[in-house]
Coordinates of C-alpha atoms and ligand atoms in Angstrom, one line a residue:
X1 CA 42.0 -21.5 28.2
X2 CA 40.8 -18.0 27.5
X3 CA 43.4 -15.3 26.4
X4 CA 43.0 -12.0 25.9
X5 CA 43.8 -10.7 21.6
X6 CA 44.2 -7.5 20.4
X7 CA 41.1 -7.8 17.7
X8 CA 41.6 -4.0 16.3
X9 CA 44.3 -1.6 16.9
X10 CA 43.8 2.6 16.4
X11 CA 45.5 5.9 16.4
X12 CA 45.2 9.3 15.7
X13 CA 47.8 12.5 15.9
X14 CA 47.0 15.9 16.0
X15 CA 47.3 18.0 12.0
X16 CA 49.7 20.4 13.4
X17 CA 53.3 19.4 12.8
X18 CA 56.4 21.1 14.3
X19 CA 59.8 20.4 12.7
X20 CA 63.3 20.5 14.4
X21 CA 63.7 23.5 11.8
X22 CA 60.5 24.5 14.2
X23 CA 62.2 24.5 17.3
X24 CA 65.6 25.8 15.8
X25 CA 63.4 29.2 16.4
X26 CA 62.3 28.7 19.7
X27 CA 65.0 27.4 21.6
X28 CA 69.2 27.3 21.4
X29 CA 69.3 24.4 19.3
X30 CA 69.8 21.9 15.9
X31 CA 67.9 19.7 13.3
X32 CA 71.4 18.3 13.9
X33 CA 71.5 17.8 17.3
X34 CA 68.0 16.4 17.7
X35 CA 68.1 14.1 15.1
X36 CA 71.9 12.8 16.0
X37 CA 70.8 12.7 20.0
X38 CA 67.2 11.3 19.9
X39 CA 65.9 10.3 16.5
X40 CA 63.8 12.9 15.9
X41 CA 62.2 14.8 13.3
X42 CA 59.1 16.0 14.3
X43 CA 56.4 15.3 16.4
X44 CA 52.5 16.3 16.5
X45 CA 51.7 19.1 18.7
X46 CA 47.1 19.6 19.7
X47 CA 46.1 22.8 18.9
X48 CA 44.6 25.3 20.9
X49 CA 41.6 23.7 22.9
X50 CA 42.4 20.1 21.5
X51 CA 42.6 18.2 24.8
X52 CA 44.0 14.4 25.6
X53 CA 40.3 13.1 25.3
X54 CA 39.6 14.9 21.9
X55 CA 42.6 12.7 20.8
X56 CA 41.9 9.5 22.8
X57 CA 38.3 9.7 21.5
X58 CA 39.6 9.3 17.4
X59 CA 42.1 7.0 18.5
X60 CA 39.2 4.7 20.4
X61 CA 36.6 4.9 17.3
X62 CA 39.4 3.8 14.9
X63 CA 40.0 0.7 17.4
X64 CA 36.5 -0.4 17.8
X65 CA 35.9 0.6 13.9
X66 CA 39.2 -1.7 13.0
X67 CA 37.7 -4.6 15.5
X68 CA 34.4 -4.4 14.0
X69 CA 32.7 -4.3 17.3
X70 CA 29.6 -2.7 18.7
X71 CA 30.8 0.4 20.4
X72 CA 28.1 -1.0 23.6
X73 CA 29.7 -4.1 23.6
X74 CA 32.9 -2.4 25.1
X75 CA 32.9 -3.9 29.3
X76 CA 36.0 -2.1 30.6
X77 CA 37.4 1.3 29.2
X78 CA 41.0 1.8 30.6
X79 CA 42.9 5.0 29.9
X80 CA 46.7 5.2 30.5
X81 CA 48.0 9.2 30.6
X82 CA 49.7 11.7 32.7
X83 CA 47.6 14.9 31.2
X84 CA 44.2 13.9 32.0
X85 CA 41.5 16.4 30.9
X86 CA 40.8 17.4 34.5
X87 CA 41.5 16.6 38.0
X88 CA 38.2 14.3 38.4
X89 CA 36.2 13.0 37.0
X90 CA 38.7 10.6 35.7
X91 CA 39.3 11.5 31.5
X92 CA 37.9 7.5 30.8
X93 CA 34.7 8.0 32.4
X94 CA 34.4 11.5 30.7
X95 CA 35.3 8.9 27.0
X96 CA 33.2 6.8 28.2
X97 CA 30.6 9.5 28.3
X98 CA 31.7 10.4 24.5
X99 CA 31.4 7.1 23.3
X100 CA 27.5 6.5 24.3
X101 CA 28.7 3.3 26.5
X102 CA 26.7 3.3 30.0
X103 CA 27.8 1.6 33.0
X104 CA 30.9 -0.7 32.3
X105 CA 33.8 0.5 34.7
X106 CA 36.6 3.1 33.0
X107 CA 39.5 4.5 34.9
X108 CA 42.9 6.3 34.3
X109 CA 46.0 4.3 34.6
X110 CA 48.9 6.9 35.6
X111 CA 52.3 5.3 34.8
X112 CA 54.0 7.9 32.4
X113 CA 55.4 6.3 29.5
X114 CA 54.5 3.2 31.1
X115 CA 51.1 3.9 31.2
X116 CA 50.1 1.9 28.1
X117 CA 51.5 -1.4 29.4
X118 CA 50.1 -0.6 32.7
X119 CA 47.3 -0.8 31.4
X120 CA 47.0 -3.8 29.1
X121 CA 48.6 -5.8 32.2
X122 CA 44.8 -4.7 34.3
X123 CA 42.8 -5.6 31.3
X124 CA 44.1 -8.8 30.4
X125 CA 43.6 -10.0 34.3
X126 CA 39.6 -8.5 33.8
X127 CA 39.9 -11.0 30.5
X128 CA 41.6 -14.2 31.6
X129 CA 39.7 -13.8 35.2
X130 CA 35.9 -14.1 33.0
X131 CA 35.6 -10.3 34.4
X132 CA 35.4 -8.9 31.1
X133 CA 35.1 -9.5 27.2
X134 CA 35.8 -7.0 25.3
X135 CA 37.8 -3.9 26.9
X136 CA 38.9 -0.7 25.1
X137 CA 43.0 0.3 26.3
X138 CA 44.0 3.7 25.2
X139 CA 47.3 5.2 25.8
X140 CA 46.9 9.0 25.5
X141 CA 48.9 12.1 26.4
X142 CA 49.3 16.0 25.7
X143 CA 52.7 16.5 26.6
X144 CA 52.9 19.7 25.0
X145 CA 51.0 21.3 27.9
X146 CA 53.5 20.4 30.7
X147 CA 56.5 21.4 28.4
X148 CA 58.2 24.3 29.7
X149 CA 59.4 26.0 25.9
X150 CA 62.4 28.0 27.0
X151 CA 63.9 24.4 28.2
X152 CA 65.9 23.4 25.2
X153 CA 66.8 19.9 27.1
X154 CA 63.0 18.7 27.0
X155 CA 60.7 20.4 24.4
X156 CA 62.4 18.9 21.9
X157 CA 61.8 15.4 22.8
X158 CA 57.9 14.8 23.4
X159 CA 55.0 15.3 21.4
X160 CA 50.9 14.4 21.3
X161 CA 48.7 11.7 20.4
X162 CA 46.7 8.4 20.9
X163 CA 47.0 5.2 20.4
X164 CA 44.2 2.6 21.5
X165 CA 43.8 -1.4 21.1
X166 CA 40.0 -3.7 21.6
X167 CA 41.6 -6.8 23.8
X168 CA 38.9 -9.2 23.4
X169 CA 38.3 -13.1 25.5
X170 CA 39.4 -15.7 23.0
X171 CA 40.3 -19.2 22.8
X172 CA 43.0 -18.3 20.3
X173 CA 46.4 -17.3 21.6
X174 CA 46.5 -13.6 22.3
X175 CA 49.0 -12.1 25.2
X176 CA 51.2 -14.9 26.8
X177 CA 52.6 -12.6 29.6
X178 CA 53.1 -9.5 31.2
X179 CA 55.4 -7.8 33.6
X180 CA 55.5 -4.3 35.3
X181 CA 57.2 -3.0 37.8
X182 CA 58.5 0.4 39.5
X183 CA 60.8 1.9 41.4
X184 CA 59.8 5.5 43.6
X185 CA 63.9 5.8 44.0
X186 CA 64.0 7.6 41.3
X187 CA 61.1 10.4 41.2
X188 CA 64.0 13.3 41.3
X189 CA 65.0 12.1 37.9
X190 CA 62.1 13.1 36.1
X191 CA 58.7 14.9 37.4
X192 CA 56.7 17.1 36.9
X193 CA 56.9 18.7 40.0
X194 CA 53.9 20.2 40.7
X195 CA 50.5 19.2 41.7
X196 CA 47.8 19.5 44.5
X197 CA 50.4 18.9 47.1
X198 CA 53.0 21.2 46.1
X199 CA 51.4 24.7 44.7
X200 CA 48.3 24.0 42.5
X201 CA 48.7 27.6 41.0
X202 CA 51.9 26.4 39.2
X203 CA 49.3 23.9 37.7
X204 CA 46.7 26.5 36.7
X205 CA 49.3 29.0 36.0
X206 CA 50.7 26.3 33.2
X207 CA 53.7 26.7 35.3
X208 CA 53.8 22.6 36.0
X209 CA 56.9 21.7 33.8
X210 CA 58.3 18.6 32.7
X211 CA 62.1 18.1 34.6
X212 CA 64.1 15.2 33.4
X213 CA 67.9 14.7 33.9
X214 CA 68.0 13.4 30.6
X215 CA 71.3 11.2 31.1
X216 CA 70.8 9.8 34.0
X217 CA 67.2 8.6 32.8
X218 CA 68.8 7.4 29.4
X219 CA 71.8 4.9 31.5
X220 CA 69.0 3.5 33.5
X221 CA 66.5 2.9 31.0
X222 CA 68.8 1.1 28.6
X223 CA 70.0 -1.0 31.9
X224 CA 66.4 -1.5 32.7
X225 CA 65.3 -2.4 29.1
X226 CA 67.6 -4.7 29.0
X227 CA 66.4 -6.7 32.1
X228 CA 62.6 -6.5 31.4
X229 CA 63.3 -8.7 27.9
X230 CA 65.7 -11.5 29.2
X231 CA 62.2 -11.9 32.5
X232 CA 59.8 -11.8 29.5
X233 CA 61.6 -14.5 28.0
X234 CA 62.6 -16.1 31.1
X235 CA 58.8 -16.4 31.8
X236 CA 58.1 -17.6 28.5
X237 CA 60.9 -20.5 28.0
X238 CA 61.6 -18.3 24.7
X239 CA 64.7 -17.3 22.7
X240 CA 65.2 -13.9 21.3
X241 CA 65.0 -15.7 17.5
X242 CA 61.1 -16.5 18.4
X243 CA 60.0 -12.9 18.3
X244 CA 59.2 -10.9 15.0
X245 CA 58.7 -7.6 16.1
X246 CA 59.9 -5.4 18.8
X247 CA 57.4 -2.6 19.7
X248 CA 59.1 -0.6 22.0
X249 CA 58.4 2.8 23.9
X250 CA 59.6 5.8 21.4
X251 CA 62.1 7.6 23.8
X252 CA 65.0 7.9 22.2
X253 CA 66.6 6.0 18.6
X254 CA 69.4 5.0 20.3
X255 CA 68.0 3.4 23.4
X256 CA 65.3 1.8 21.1
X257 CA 68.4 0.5 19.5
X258 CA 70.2 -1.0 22.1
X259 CA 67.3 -2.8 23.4
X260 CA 67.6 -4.5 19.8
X261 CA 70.8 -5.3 19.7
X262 CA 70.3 -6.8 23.4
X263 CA 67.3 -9.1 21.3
X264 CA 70.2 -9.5 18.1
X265 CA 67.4 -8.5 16.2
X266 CA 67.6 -6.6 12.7
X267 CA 66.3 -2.6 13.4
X268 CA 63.8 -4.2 10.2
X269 CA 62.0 -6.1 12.9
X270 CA 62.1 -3.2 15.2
X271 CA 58.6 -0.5 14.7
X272 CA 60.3 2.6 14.8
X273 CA 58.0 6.0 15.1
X274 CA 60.0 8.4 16.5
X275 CA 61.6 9.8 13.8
X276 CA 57.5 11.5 12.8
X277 CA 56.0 11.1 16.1
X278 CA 58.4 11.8 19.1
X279 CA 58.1 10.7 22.6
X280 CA 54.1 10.4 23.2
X281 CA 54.7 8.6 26.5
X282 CA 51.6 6.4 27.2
X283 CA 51.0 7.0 23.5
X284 CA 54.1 6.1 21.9
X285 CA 53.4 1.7 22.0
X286 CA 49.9 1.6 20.7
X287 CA 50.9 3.9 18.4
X288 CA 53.8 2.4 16.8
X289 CA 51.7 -0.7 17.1
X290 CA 49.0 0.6 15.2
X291 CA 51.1 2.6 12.3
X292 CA 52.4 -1.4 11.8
X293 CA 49.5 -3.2 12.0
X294 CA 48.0 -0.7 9.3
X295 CA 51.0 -0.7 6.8
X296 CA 51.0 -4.5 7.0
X297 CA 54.3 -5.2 8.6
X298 CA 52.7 -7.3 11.8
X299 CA 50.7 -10.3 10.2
X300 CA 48.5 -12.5 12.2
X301 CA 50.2 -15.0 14.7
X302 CA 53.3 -13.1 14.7
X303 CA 54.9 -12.4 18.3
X304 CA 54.9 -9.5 19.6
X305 CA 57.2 -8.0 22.6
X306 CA 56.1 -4.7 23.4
X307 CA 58.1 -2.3 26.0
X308 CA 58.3 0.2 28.0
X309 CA 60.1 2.8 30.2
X310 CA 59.0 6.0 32.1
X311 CA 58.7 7.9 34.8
X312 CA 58.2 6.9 38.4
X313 CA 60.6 5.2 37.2
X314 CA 58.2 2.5 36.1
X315 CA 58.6 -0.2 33.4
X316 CA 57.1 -3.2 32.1
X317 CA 56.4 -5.6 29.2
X318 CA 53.9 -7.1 27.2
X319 CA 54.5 -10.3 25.1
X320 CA 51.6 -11.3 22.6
X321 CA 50.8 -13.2 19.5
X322 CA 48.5 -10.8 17.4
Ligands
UT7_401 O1 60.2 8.5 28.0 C1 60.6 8.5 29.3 C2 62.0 8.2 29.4 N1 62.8 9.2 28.9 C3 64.0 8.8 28.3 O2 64.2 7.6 28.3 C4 64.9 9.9 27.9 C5 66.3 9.4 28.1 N2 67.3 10.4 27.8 C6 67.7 10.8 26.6 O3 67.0 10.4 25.6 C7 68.9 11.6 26.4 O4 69.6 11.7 27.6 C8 68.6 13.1 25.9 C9 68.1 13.0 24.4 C10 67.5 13.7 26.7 C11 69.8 13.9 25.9 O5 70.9 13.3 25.2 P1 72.3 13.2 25.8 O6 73.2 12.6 24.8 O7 72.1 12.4 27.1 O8 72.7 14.6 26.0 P2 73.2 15.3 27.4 O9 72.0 15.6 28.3 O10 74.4 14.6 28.0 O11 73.7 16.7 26.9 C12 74.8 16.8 26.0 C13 75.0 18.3 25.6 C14 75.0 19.3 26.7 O12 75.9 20.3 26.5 P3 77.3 20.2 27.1 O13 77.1 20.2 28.6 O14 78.0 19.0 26.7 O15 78.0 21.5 26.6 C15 73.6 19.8 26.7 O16 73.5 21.1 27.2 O17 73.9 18.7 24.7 C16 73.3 19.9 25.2 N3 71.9 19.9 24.8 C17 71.5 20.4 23.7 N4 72.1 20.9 22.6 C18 71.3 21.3 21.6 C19 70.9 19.4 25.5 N5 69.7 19.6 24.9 C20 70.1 20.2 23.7 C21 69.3 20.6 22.6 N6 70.0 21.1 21.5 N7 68.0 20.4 22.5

């Protein structure tokens, strides 16, 4: 049976940090609050000119450097974000273009903060299917453009970067399931509500804000989280005790926490990023996977559940021995 393994894991966040103590400057609000609320200390912000592919490109090289592959080897370049370089063409063909690979298909995934999961979910059918060998997955995302700064409720809470994974064919055990799903219902509850529909001069004008009703979003993604671990499980005839590490989608400490308790897991099994990173969205999973498999925390063969929740609403899971 062929599986598709994560073979080498990258990421790579903007220099420029900006503090709570930051913000406490720009907008009505605490270290206090945002640390007591969400978890977070800072995040990472691109600096003028940086754009999503500047980061998704450092992110890919330390992948396919960590995998010790042949950048030309790459088959399938898939890029999950919501702040894509340009309108077309899409930001993994213009990657693609960056990374000297010719030919192989590369397209955007657009599932917000679900974008990552999105995206392994496509590549690991290419793999299992004999459709591809080795594929690049990148979760990438400048949310700092679509931040309106005056909005105390939401600049606070996101930040940049990029986080990318090689999945390669194997006979060894690699991703045992995956599950996404979404729900349009719930669009009102947070959008960007601008785009070539509605007023692309909002868009140009860097008038196209993020608008989330913050605890609205928060009830359903803890309701939500909840239910994607017990179908993962389900699925895989597996008890909570079987997996070492949660990887979840950085939103918020205290939903990442009740999404652990819901596993009775220990918050020392639980890769926690927030705290330095904020909410990168499509970023935020191969990210925090990354910072672990680097520091040594996630060994070989250990299971992996990773998870995620965003806008659409979407949500999904990925379960995988590394
Ligand atoms: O990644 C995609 C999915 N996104 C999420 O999962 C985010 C989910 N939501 C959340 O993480 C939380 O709802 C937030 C962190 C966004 C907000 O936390 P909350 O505990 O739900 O706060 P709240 O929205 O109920 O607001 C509580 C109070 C309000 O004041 P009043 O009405 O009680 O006087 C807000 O105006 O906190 C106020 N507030 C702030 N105060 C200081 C809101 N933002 C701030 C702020 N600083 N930055």
């Amino acid at each position: 049976m062929t599986y598709a393994r994560i073979t080498g894991t990258g990421g790579y966040l903007p220099e420029n940090i900006m503090t709570n103590h930051d913000l406490e400057k720009i907008v009505d609000t605490t270290d206090q609050w945002i640390r007591e609320r969400t978890g977070i200390e800072q995040r990472h912000i691109a600096v003028e000119g940086q754009t999503m592919v500047d980061l998704a490109e450092m992110a890919a090289r330390r992948a396919i450097e960590a995998a010790d592959i042949d950048a030309q080897d790459i088959d399938l370049i898939i890029l999950a974000t919501s702040t894509p370089d340009k309108i077309f063409p899409s930001s993994a063909c213009i990657l693609q273009a960056r990374l000297d690979i010719h030919g192989c298909p590369a397209f955007d995934v657009q599932a917000v903060c679900t974008g990552f999961i999105y995206a392994m979910t496509i590549a690991e059918k290419f793999i299992t299917t004999g459709s591809s060998k080795k594929a690049l997955v990148i979760g990438a995302e400048v949310f700092s453009h679509i931040l309106n700064w005056k909005d105390r409720t939401t600049c606070v809470l996101f930040g940049d970067g990029a986080g990318a994974v090689i999945l390669e064919a194997s006979e060894d055990t690699g991703i045992l399931s995956t599950h996404i799903h979404a729900d349009g219902k719930y669009e009102n509850l947070l959008l960007v509500p601008y785009g070539i529909a509605d007023g692309y001069d909002k868009v140009k004008a860097g008038e196209a804000f993020i608008e989330m009703k913050g605890n609205e979003v928060f009830k359903v993604a803890v309701n939500t989280l909840g239910r994607i671990v017990d179908e993962t499980l389900a699925a895989n005839n597996m008890m909570k005790s079987d997996i070492d590490w949660l990887v979840p989608h950085q939103a918020n400490i205290r939903i990442i926490t009740a999404t652990a308790k819901k596993l009775k897991m220990s918050m020392d099994q639980v890769v926690v990023t927030i705290n330095k990173h904020g909410n990168t969205s499509a970023a935020s999973v191969p990210l925090a996977l990354d910072v672990a498999v680097r520091d040594g925390r996630i060994k070989p063969n250990e299971l992996l559940l990773l998870e995620a929740f965003g806008g659409g609403f979407t949500w999904g899971s990925v379960l995988t021995r590394f």
